[in-house]
């Protein structure tokens, strides 16, 4: 994982704004489990970044509010035995998280009502079903 982290076609985060930490991972690892620092923590200071424009930054801060600690978002990856694969996984997760956070809000739904034909078909079907049940009764 080297070079800038690509968020979208026009937005990428330079490597200088990404902070990596490594530690020993729990779980599988064989003989090297106690000697290799394969767990990866990737931190990105969202509140202090100048990479995102003011609109995208405000949107991301609002959407990621509960996940932020002092304006910093942190991703941990320890599912692989290799530090390199954990670095790639953390980078992909951070990119996906930021991609969703800066995405524009969906368009508002314009309320519609059923067409007259649809209403008439529904009522005709109900009437047909009602007639069928009425004919089944013995007291018609």
PDB file of C-alpha atoms in Angstrom:
ATOM      1  CA  UNK A   1       0.000   0.000   0.000  1.00  0.00           C
ATOM      2  CA  UNK A   2       2.042   2.916  -1.235  1.00  0.00           C
ATOM      3  CA  UNK A   3       1.044   6.165  -2.851  1.00  0.00           C
ATOM      4  CA  UNK A   4      -2.133   8.162  -2.346  1.00  0.00           C
ATOM      5  CA  UNK A   5      -5.355   6.477  -1.245  1.00  0.00           C
ATOM      6  CA  UNK A   6      -7.870   6.825  -4.093  1.00  0.00           C
ATOM      7  CA  UNK A   7     -11.366   7.698  -2.823  1.00  0.00           C
ATOM      8  CA  UNK A   8     -13.077   8.615  -6.085  1.00  0.00           C
ATOM      9  CA  UNK A   9     -12.077   9.757  -9.552  1.00  0.00           C
ATOM     10  CA  UNK A  10     -11.149  13.253  -8.407  1.00  0.00           C
ATOM     11  CA  UNK A  11     -10.483  12.755  -4.689  1.00  0.00           C
ATOM     12  CA  UNK A  12      -7.403  11.047  -3.268  1.00  0.00           C
ATOM     13  CA  UNK A  13      -5.686  11.284   0.103  1.00  0.00           C
ATOM     14  CA  UNK A  14      -1.904  11.749   0.069  1.00  0.00           C
ATOM     15  CA  UNK A  15       0.131   9.206   1.969  1.00  0.00           C
ATOM     16  CA  UNK A  16       1.463  11.935   4.271  1.00  0.00           C
ATOM     17  CA  UNK A  17      -2.014  12.304   5.847  1.00  0.00           C
ATOM     18  CA  UNK A  18      -2.323   8.573   6.627  1.00  0.00           C
ATOM     19  CA  UNK A  19      -0.882   7.363   9.929  1.00  0.00           C
ATOM     20  CA  UNK A  20      -0.067   3.667  10.300  1.00  0.00           C
ATOM     21  CA  UNK A  21       0.443   1.732  13.552  1.00  0.00           C
ATOM     22  CA  UNK A  22       1.436  -1.907  13.823  1.00  0.00           C
ATOM     23  CA  UNK A  23       1.037  -4.317  16.708  1.00  0.00           C
ATOM     24  CA  UNK A  24       0.846  -8.004  17.402  1.00  0.00           C
ATOM     25  CA  UNK A  25      -2.313  -9.628  16.213  1.00  0.00           C
ATOM     26  CA  UNK A  26      -4.374 -12.246  18.003  1.00  0.00           C
ATOM     27  CA  UNK A  27      -5.531 -15.320  16.158  1.00  0.00           C
ATOM     28  CA  UNK A  28      -3.710 -17.594  13.715  1.00  0.00           C
ATOM     29  CA  UNK A  29      -0.051 -17.149  12.949  1.00  0.00           C
ATOM     30  CA  UNK A  30       1.836 -20.279  13.876  1.00  0.00           C
ATOM     31  CA  UNK A  31       5.324 -19.908  15.299  1.00  0.00           C
ATOM     32  CA  UNK A  32       5.603 -16.285  14.170  1.00  0.00           C
ATOM     33  CA  UNK A  33       2.498 -15.096  15.998  1.00  0.00           C
ATOM     34  CA  UNK A  34       4.473 -13.700  18.940  1.00  0.00           C
ATOM     35  CA  UNK A  35       7.177 -12.024  16.865  1.00  0.00           C
ATOM     36  CA  UNK A  36       5.465 -10.310  13.927  1.00  0.00           C
ATOM     37  CA  UNK A  37       3.536  -7.061  14.089  1.00  0.00           C
ATOM     38  CA  UNK A  38       0.818  -8.020  11.625  1.00  0.00           C
ATOM     39  CA  UNK A  39      -2.120  -6.054  13.086  1.00  0.00           C
ATOM     40  CA  UNK A  40      -2.581  -2.709  11.318  1.00  0.00           C
ATOM     41  CA  UNK A  41      -4.295   0.479  12.471  1.00  0.00           C
ATOM     42  CA  UNK A  42      -4.819   3.167   9.854  1.00  0.00           C
ATOM     43  CA  UNK A  43      -5.751   6.640  11.116  1.00  0.00           C
ATOM     44  CA  UNK A  44      -6.863   9.642   9.098  1.00  0.00           C
ATOM     45  CA  UNK A  45      -7.427  13.082  10.632  1.00  0.00           C
ATOM     46  CA  UNK A  46     -10.645  14.052   8.886  1.00  0.00           C
ATOM     47  CA  UNK A  47     -11.112  17.275  10.850  1.00  0.00           C
ATOM     48  CA  UNK A  48      -7.669  18.657   9.940  1.00  0.00           C
ATOM     49  CA  UNK A  49      -7.401  17.524   6.326  1.00  0.00           C
ATOM     50  CA  UNK A  50      -7.194  20.031   3.491  1.00  0.00           C
ATOM     51  CA  UNK A  51      -7.543  17.342   0.815  1.00  0.00           C
ATOM     52  CA  UNK A  52     -11.335  17.279   0.836  1.00  0.00           C
ATOM     53  CA  UNK A  53     -13.234  20.382  -0.176  1.00  0.00           C
ATOM     54  CA  UNK A  54     -15.293  22.185   2.476  1.00  0.00           C
ATOM     55  CA  UNK A  55     -18.585  20.642   1.290  1.00  0.00           C
ATOM     56  CA  UNK A  56     -17.240  17.067   1.201  1.00  0.00           C
ATOM     57  CA  UNK A  57     -15.439  17.540   4.512  1.00  0.00           C
ATOM     58  CA  UNK A  58     -18.576  18.841   6.257  1.00  0.00           C
ATOM     59  CA  UNK A  59     -20.651  15.981   4.817  1.00  0.00           C
ATOM     60  CA  UNK A  60     -18.085  13.386   5.933  1.00  0.00           C
ATOM     61  CA  UNK A  61     -17.768  14.883   9.433  1.00  0.00           C
ATOM     62  CA  UNK A  62     -21.541  14.832   9.841  1.00  0.00           C
ATOM     63  CA  UNK A  63     -21.973  11.256   8.604  1.00  0.00           C
ATOM     64  CA  UNK A  64     -18.971   9.799  10.455  1.00  0.00           C
ATOM     65  CA  UNK A  65     -19.569  11.771  13.666  1.00  0.00           C
ATOM     66  CA  UNK A  66     -20.071   8.765  15.992  1.00  0.00           C
ATOM     67  CA  UNK A  67     -16.977   6.987  14.593  1.00  0.00           C
ATOM     68  CA  UNK A  68     -14.624   9.928  15.043  1.00  0.00           C
ATOM     69  CA  UNK A  69     -12.386  10.432  18.058  1.00  0.00           C
ATOM     70  CA  UNK A  70     -11.181  14.053  18.126  1.00  0.00           C
ATOM     71  CA  UNK A  71     -11.842  14.278  14.389  1.00  0.00           C
ATOM     72  CA  UNK A  72      -9.775  11.169  13.586  1.00  0.00           C
ATOM     73  CA  UNK A  73     -11.205   8.031  11.971  1.00  0.00           C
ATOM     74  CA  UNK A  74      -9.315   4.784  12.684  1.00  0.00           C
ATOM     75  CA  UNK A  75      -9.560   1.468  10.851  1.00  0.00           C
ATOM     76  CA  UNK A  76      -8.055  -1.730  12.309  1.00  0.00           C
ATOM     77  CA  UNK A  77      -7.266  -4.822  10.255  1.00  0.00           C
ATOM     78  CA  UNK A  78      -5.957  -8.093  11.666  1.00  0.00           C
ATOM     79  CA  UNK A  79      -7.720 -10.799   9.659  1.00  0.00           C
ATOM     80  CA  UNK A  80      -4.633 -11.813   7.663  1.00  0.00           C
ATOM     81  CA  UNK A  81      -1.316 -13.242   8.846  1.00  0.00           C
ATOM     82  CA  UNK A  82       0.604 -10.891   6.584  1.00  0.00           C
ATOM     83  CA  UNK A  83       1.122  -7.241   7.530  1.00  0.00           C
ATOM     84  CA  UNK A  84       1.042  -6.283   3.851  1.00  0.00           C
ATOM     85  CA  UNK A  85      -2.381  -7.844   3.286  1.00  0.00           C
ATOM     86  CA  UNK A  86      -3.689  -6.205   6.469  1.00  0.00           C
ATOM     87  CA  UNK A  87      -2.370  -2.846   5.195  1.00  0.00           C
ATOM     88  CA  UNK A  88      -4.217  -3.369   1.905  1.00  0.00           C
ATOM     89  CA  UNK A  89      -7.411  -4.373   3.723  1.00  0.00           C
ATOM     90  CA  UNK A  90      -7.275  -1.319   6.015  1.00  0.00           C
ATOM     91  CA  UNK A  91      -6.668   0.999   3.049  1.00  0.00           C
ATOM     92  CA  UNK A  92      -9.573  -0.472   1.098  1.00  0.00           C
ATOM     93  CA  UNK A  93     -11.880  -0.190   4.129  1.00  0.00           C
ATOM     94  CA  UNK A  94     -10.937   3.443   4.765  1.00  0.00           C
ATOM     95  CA  UNK A  95     -11.436   4.291   1.082  1.00  0.00           C
ATOM     96  CA  UNK A  96     -14.873   2.627   1.074  1.00  0.00           C
ATOM     97  CA  UNK A  97     -15.870   4.356   4.328  1.00  0.00           C
ATOM     98  CA  UNK A  98     -14.863   7.788   3.004  1.00  0.00           C
ATOM     99  CA  UNK A  99     -16.461   7.083  -0.394  1.00  0.00           C
ATOM    100  CA  UNK A 100     -19.802   6.459   1.320  1.00  0.00           C
ATOM    101  CA  UNK A 101     -19.356   9.438   3.663  1.00  0.00           C
ATOM    102  CA  UNK A 102     -18.732  11.989   0.892  1.00  0.00           C
ATOM    103  CA  UNK A 103     -21.354  10.609  -1.520  1.00  0.00           C
ATOM    104  CA  UNK A 104     -24.103  13.093  -2.373  1.00  0.00           C
ATOM    105  CA  UNK A 105     -27.427  12.517  -0.635  1.00  0.00           C
ATOM    106  CA  UNK A 106     -30.020  10.582  -2.657  1.00  0.00           C
ATOM    107  CA  UNK A 107     -32.634  12.564  -4.548  1.00  0.00           C
ATOM    108  CA  UNK A 108     -35.905  13.161  -2.746  1.00  0.00           C
ATOM    109  CA  UNK A 109     -38.721  10.877  -3.798  1.00  0.00           C
ATOM    110  CA  UNK A 110     -41.491  12.679  -5.620  1.00  0.00           C
ATOM    111  CA  UNK A 111     -44.751  11.346  -4.204  1.00  0.00           C
ATOM    112  CA  UNK A 112     -47.123   9.862  -6.767  1.00  0.00           C
ATOM    113  CA  UNK A 113     -50.620   8.448  -6.614  1.00  0.00           C
ATOM    114  CA  UNK A 114     -51.985   5.382  -8.387  1.00  0.00           C
ATOM    115  CA  UNK A 115     -53.475   5.979 -11.824  1.00  0.00           C
ATOM    116  CA  UNK A 116     -57.235   5.896 -12.256  1.00  0.00           C
ATOM    117  CA  UNK A 117     -56.939   2.640 -14.232  1.00  0.00           C
ATOM    118  CA  UNK A 118     -54.938   0.986 -11.449  1.00  0.00           C
ATOM    119  CA  UNK A 119     -57.533   2.006  -8.853  1.00  0.00           C
ATOM    120  CA  UNK A 120     -60.373   0.726 -11.043  1.00  0.00           C
ATOM    121  CA  UNK A 121     -58.599  -2.613 -11.656  1.00  0.00           C
ATOM    122  CA  UNK A 122     -57.996  -3.039  -7.916  1.00  0.00           C
ATOM    123  CA  UNK A 123     -61.638  -2.325  -7.064  1.00  0.00           C
ATOM    124  CA  UNK A 124     -62.865  -4.627  -9.852  1.00  0.00           C
ATOM    125  CA  UNK A 125     -60.661  -7.452  -8.516  1.00  0.00           C
ATOM    126  CA  UNK A 126     -61.994  -6.884  -4.985  1.00  0.00           C
ATOM    127  CA  UNK A 127     -65.573  -6.916  -6.267  1.00  0.00           C
ATOM    128  CA  UNK A 128     -64.939 -10.137  -8.203  1.00  0.00           C
ATOM    129  CA  UNK A 129     -63.455 -11.797  -5.128  1.00  0.00           C
ATOM    130  CA  UNK A 130     -66.368 -10.566  -2.995  1.00  0.00           C
ATOM    131  CA  UNK A 131     -68.904 -11.976  -5.485  1.00  0.00           C
ATOM    132  CA  UNK A 132     -67.088 -15.332  -5.512  1.00  0.00           C
ATOM    133  CA  UNK A 133     -67.201 -15.567  -1.712  1.00  0.00           C
ATOM    134  CA  UNK A 134     -70.849 -14.416  -1.647  1.00  0.00           C
ATOM    135  CA  UNK A 135     -71.801 -17.188  -4.110  1.00  0.00           C
ATOM    136  CA  UNK A 136     -70.123 -19.794  -1.916  1.00  0.00           C
ATOM    137  CA  UNK A 137     -72.438 -18.959   0.958  1.00  0.00           C
ATOM    138  CA  UNK A 138     -75.677 -20.831   1.112  1.00  0.00           C
ATOM    139  CA  UNK A 139     -77.871 -17.797   1.929  1.00  0.00           C
ATOM    140  CA  UNK A 140     -77.445 -15.652  -1.218  1.00  0.00           C
TER     141      UNK A 140
END
